[in-house]
CSV table of C-alpha atoms in Angstrom, one decimal:
chain,number,residue,atom,x,y,z
T,980,MET,CA,65.6,104.3,93.8
T,981,LYS,CA,63.1,102.2,91.7
T,982,VAL,CA,63.8,99.1,93.8
T,983,LEU,CA,63.3,101.1,97.0
T,984,SER,CA,60.0,102.5,95.6
T,985,SER,CA,58.9,99.0,94.7
T,986,TYR,CA,59.7,97.7,98.2
T,987,ARG,CA,57.8,100.6,99.8
T,988,ALA,CA,54.8,99.8,97.6
T,989,PHE,CA,55.1,96.2,98.6
T,990,CYS,CA,54.9,97.2,102.3
T,991,ARG,CA,51.9,99.3,101.7
T,992,SER,CA,50.2,96.6,99.7
T,993,GLY,CA,49.9,94.4,102.8
T,994,ALA,CA,47.7,96.9,104.5
T,995,VAL,CA,45.7,97.5,101.3
T,996,ILE,CA,45.1,93.8,100.7
T,997,ARG,CA,44.0,93.3,104.3
T,998,GLN,CA,41.5,96.1,104.0
T,999,ARG,CA,40.1,94.7,100.7
T,1000,ARG,CA,40.0,91.2,102.2
T,1001,GLU,CA,37.9,92.4,105.0
T,1002,GLU,CA,35.6,94.2,102.6
T,1003,ARG,CA,35.2,91.0,100.6
T,1004,TYR,CA,35.0,88.4,103.3
T,1005,GLY,CA,33.8,90.4,106.2
T,1006,GLU,CA,35.4,91.7,109.3
T,1007,LYS,CA,35.6,88.2,110.8
T,1008,GLY,CA,37.1,86.8,107.6
T,1009,GLU,CA,34.3,84.4,106.9
T,1010,GLY,CA,35.0,82.3,103.9
T,1011,PHE,CA,38.6,83.4,103.8
T,1012,GLU,CA,41.0,80.5,103.7
T,1013,ALA,CA,44.1,80.5,106.0
T,1014,SER,CA,46.2,79.7,103.0
T,1015,ASP,CA,45.2,83.0,101.5
T,1016,THR,CA,46.9,85.1,104.2
T,1017,LYS,CA,50.3,86.7,103.6
T,1018,PRO,CA,52.9,87.9,106.1
T,1019,ALA,CA,52.4,91.5,107.4
T,1020,ASP,CA,54.6,94.2,106.2
T,1021,ALA,CA,56.2,94.6,109.6
T,1022,ASP,CA,57.2,90.9,109.5
T,1023,ALA,CA,58.6,91.4,106.1
T,1024,SER,CA,60.7,94.3,107.2
T,1025,VAL,CA,62.1,92.3,110.1
T,1026,CYS,CA,62.9,89.3,107.9
T,1027,PHE,CA,64.7,91.7,105.5
T,1028,PHE,CA,66.8,93.6,107.9
T,1029,SER,CA,67.6,90.9,110.6
T,1030,PRO,CA,70.3,89.0,108.6
T,1031,ILE,CA,72.0,92.2,107.5
T,1032,LEU,CA,72.0,93.5,111.1
T,1033,ILE,CA,73.5,90.2,112.3
T,1034,LEU,CA,76.2,90.4,109.7
T,1035,LEU,CA,77.0,94.0,110.5
T,1036,CYS,CA,77.3,93.1,114.2
T,1037,ALA,CA,79.6,90.2,113.3
T,1038,LEU,CA,81.7,92.5,111.1
T,1039,PHE,CA,81.9,95.1,113.9
T,1040,ALA,CA,83.0,92.5,116.4
T,1041,VAL,CA,85.7,91.2,114.1
T,1042,MET,CA,87.0,94.7,113.4
T,1043,ILE,CA,87.1,95.5,117.1
T,1044,SER,CA,89.3,92.4,117.6
T,1045,TYR,CA,91.6,93.4,114.8
T,1046,VAL,CA,91.9,97.0,116.1
T,1047,ASN,CA,92.8,95.8,119.5
T,1048,GLN,CA,95.5,93.5,118.2
T,1049,TYR,CA,96.8,96.3,115.8
T,1050,THR,CA,96.9,98.8,118.7
T,1051,SER,CA,98.8,96.4,120.9
T,1052,ILE,CA,101.5,95.6,118.3
T,1053,LEU,CA,101.8,99.2,117.3
T,1054,HIS,CA,102.4,100.1,121.0
T,1055,ASN,CA,105.1,97.5,121.2
T,1056,VAL,CA,106.9,98.9,118.1
T,1057,THR,CA,106.6,102.4,119.3
T,1058,THR,CA,107.9,101.5,122.8
T,1059,ALA,CA,110.8,99.5,121.4
T,1060,SER,CA,111.7,102.4,119.2
T,1061,GLU,CA,112.4,104.4,122.4
T,1062,PHE,CA,115.4,102.1,122.9
T,1063,ASN,CA,118.5,104.2,122.5
T,1064,GLN,CA,119.8,103.4,119.0
T,1065,ASP,CA,123.3,104.4,120.3
T,1066,PHE,CA,123.0,102.1,123.3
T,1067,LYS,CA,126.1,100.0,122.5
T,1068,GLU,CA,128.2,103.1,121.6
T,1069,ASN,CA,127.2,104.9,124.8
T,1070,ILE,CA,127.8,102.0,127.2
T,1071,ASP,CA,131.0,101.0,125.5
T,1072,LEU,CA,132.4,104.5,125.6
T,1073,LYS,CA,131.4,105.2,129.2
T,1074,MET,CA,132.8,101.9,130.4
T,1075,TYR,CA,136.1,102.6,128.5
T,1076,TYR,CA,136.4,105.9,130.2
T,1077,TYR,CA,135.8,104.3,133.5
T,1078,VAL,CA,138.3,101.5,133.0
T,1079,VAL,CA,141.2,103.8,131.8
T,1080,GLY,CA,140.4,106.4,134.5
T,1081,SER,CA,139.7,109.2,132.0
T,1082,HIS,CA,138.7,112.6,133.3
T,1083,TYR,CA,135.8,112.3,130.8
T,1084,SER,CA,134.3,109.5,132.9
T,1085,ASP,CA,131.1,110.3,134.8
T,1086,GLY,CA,130.7,107.0,136.5
T,1087,LEU,CA,129.2,103.6,135.7
T,1088,PRO,CA,126.3,103.7,133.1
T,1089,ILE,CA,123.9,101.8,135.5
T,1090,GLU,CA,121.0,104.1,134.8
T,1091,GLU,CA,121.1,103.4,131.1
T,1092,VAL,CA,121.2,99.6,131.7
T,1093,GLU,CA,118.3,99.8,134.2
T,1094,ALA,CA,116.3,101.9,131.8
T,1095,ALA,CA,116.8,99.2,129.1
T,1096,GLN,CA,115.7,96.5,131.6
T,1097,GLU,CA,112.5,98.4,132.5
T,1098,LEU,CA,111.7,98.9,128.8
T,1099,ALA,CA,112.2,95.2,128.2
T,1100,ARG,CA,110.0,94.2,131.1
T,1101,GLY,CA,107.2,96.4,129.9
T,1102,LEU,CA,107.3,94.8,126.4
T,1103,LEU,CA,107.3,91.3,127.8
T,1104,GLU,CA,103.9,92.0,129.3
T,1105,THR,CA,102.3,93.1,126.0
T,1106,THR,CA,104.1,90.8,123.5
T,1107,THR,CA,102.2,87.7,122.4
T,1108,GLN,CA,104.1,86.5,119.3
T,1109,TYR,CA,106.6,83.8,120.3
T,1110,GLU,CA,109.6,85.0,118.3
T,1111,SER,CA,109.1,88.5,119.5
T,1112,TRP,CA,108.8,87.4,123.1
T,1113,LYS,CA,111.9,85.3,122.9
T,1114,ALA,CA,113.9,88.3,121.4
T,1115,ILE,CA,112.8,90.8,124.1
T,1116,ASN,CA,113.3,88.2,126.9
T,1117,GLY,CA,116.8,87.8,125.6
T,1118,VAL,CA,117.3,91.6,125.8
T,1119,LEU,CA,116.2,91.6,129.4
T,1120,GLN,CA,118.5,88.7,130.4
T,1121,LEU,CA,121.4,90.2,128.6
T,1122,CYS,CA,120.8,93.6,130.3
T,1123,GLU,CA,120.8,91.9,133.7
T,1124,ASN,CA,124.0,90.1,132.8
T,1125,LEU,CA,125.5,93.3,131.6
T,1126,GLU,CA,124.7,95.0,134.9
T,1127,GLU,CA,126.5,92.2,136.8
T,1128,LYS,CA,129.6,92.5,134.6
T,1129,ILE,CA,129.7,96.3,135.1
T,1130,TYR,CA,129.7,95.8,138.9
T,1131,LEU,CA,132.3,93.1,138.4
T,1132,ILE,CA,134.6,95.6,136.7
T,1133,GLU,CA,134.0,98.0,139.6
T,1134,ALA,CA,135.1,95.4,142.0
T,1135,THR,CA,138.3,94.6,140.0
T,1136,ASP,CA,141.4,96.5,140.8
T,1137,ASN,CA,143.9,95.2,138.3
T,1138,TYR,CA,143.9,97.3,135.1
T,1139,ASP,CA,144.7,94.4,132.7
T,1140,ASP,CA,141.8,92.4,134.2
T,1141,ARG,CA,139.5,95.3,133.7
T,1142,GLN,CA,140.5,95.7,130.1
T,1143,THR,CA,140.0,91.9,129.5
T,1144,GLN,CA,136.5,92.1,131.1
T,1145,LEU,CA,135.7,95.2,129.1
T,1146,GLU,CA,136.5,93.5,125.8
T,1147,ASN,CA,135.2,90.0,126.5
T,1148,ASN,CA,132.1,90.9,128.6
T,1149,ILE,CA,130.9,94.5,128.1
T,1150,TYR,CA,131.5,94.9,124.3
T,1151,VAL,CA,130.1,91.4,123.6
T,1152,LEU,CA,127.0,91.9,125.7
T,1153,THR,CA,126.1,95.4,124.3
T,1154,GLU,CA,126.5,94.0,120.8
T,1155,LEU,CA,124.0,91.2,121.6
T,1156,ILE,CA,121.6,93.5,123.3
T,1157,GLN,CA,121.4,95.8,120.3
T,1158,GLU,CA,121.1,92.8,117.9
T,1159,TYR,CA,118.2,91.2,120.0
T,1160,MET,CA,116.3,94.5,120.1
T,1161,TYR,CA,116.6,94.9,116.3
T,1162,ASN,CA,115.3,91.4,115.9
T,1163,TYR,CA,112.3,92.2,118.2
T,1164,LEU,CA,111.5,95.3,116.1
T,1165,TYR,CA,111.7,93.2,112.9
T,1166,TYR,CA,109.4,90.5,114.2
T,1167,GLU,CA,106.8,93.0,115.5
T,1168,ALA,CA,106.9,95.1,112.3
T,1169,SER,CA,106.4,92.0,110.2
T,1170,LEU,CA,103.5,90.9,112.4
T,1171,LEU,CA,101.9,94.4,112.1
T,1172,ASP,CA,102.1,94.2,108.3
T,1173,ALA,CA,100.7,90.7,108.2
T,1174,LEU,CA,97.8,91.7,110.5
T,1175,GLN,CA,97.0,94.7,108.4
T,1176,THR,CA,96.9,92.6,105.3
T,1177,GLU,CA,94.6,90.0,107.0
T,1178,MET,CA,92.4,92.7,108.3
T,1179,MET,CA,91.8,94.3,104.9
T,1180,ARG,CA,91.2,90.9,103.3
T,1181,ASN,CA,88.6,89.9,105.9
T,1182,LEU,CA,87.0,93.3,105.7
T,1183,TRP,CA,86.4,93.0,102.0
T,1184,PHE,CA,85.1,89.5,102.4
T,1185,GLU,CA,82.6,90.5,105.1
T,1186,LEU,CA,81.4,93.5,103.0
T,1187,GLY,CA,81.0,91.3,100.0
T,1188,LEU,CA,79.0,88.8,102.0
T,1189,ILE,CA,76.8,91.5,103.3
T,1190,ALA,CA,76.3,92.8,99.7
T,1191,VAL,CA,75.3,89.3,98.5
T,1192,VAL,CA,72.9,88.7,101.4
T,1193,ALA,CA,71.3,92.2,100.9
T,1194,LEU,CA,70.9,91.5,97.1
T,1195,ALA,CA,69.4,88.1,97.8
T,1196,LEU,CA,66.9,89.6,100.3
T,1197,MET,CA,66.1,92.4,97.9
T,1198,LEU,CA,65.3,89.8,95.2
T,1199,LEU,CA,63.2,87.9,97.6
T,1200,SER,CA,61.3,91.0,98.6
T,1201,LEU,CA,60.6,91.8,95.0
T,1202,TRP,CA,59.4,88.3,94.4
T,1203,ARG,CA,57.0,88.6,97.4
T,1204,PHE,CA,55.9,92.0,96.1
T,1205,PHE,CA,54.9,90.6,92.7
T,1206,ALA,CA,53.3,87.7,94.5
T,1207,PHE,CA,51.2,90.1,96.5
T,1208,CYS,CA,50.2,92.0,93.3
T,1209,LYS,CA,49.1,88.7,91.8
T,1210,PHE,CA,47.1,87.9,94.9
T,1211,ASP,CA,45.5,91.4,94.9
T,1212,HIS,CA,44.5,90.9,91.2
T,1213,GLU,CA,42.9,87.6,92.0
T,1214,ALA,CA,41.1,89.1,95.0
T,1215,HIS,CA,39.3,91.5,92.6
T,1216,GLN,CA,38.1,88.8,90.3
């Protein structure tokens, strides 16, 4: 509060000094040297606040950038979490029922596979990190391959051939799809954590920089204030 009061007094002193200067040297300032003039209080205020405003704008822009990245990655993680955690078990079981001709069979699980493909395509559009993109692209390609193998079993009449395709194609592909999706979630979660750490570190750096600049400008203002006081004292002599 003392510093703020001193700064306000400094701003008022400019107007007081100008008034006394006119009383001493006349309205036209005859006999007053140009070197005796001092910046107006409005100019001093602009000089004080402009660097801080610039730093605040820069900090705001950086935070907007981080928030956009954070939101995008969080969206990817949330969307990927919608992937059926029992995808492999469900597809394997439904295909087994279909192959053996069980009365529990309700047809080919094409809808589940197509839903997984749609989810992977959506994530491909919003994923920027290379390892994550490679993982989700692998999920999409494996799902497309899985769909082809499912239709291949449908077109196969021999029971033994169906069993071989079930074990060598379906079971292997569903295992890989689930593994690739887990890898994608791991990469995106790691990226989210790293971004959060970087964001907080840069935030504290920016705030510290603003504090240092504000302190330096405050000290400069106090120095100018005492310089004005000295000038005022000399003007009365």
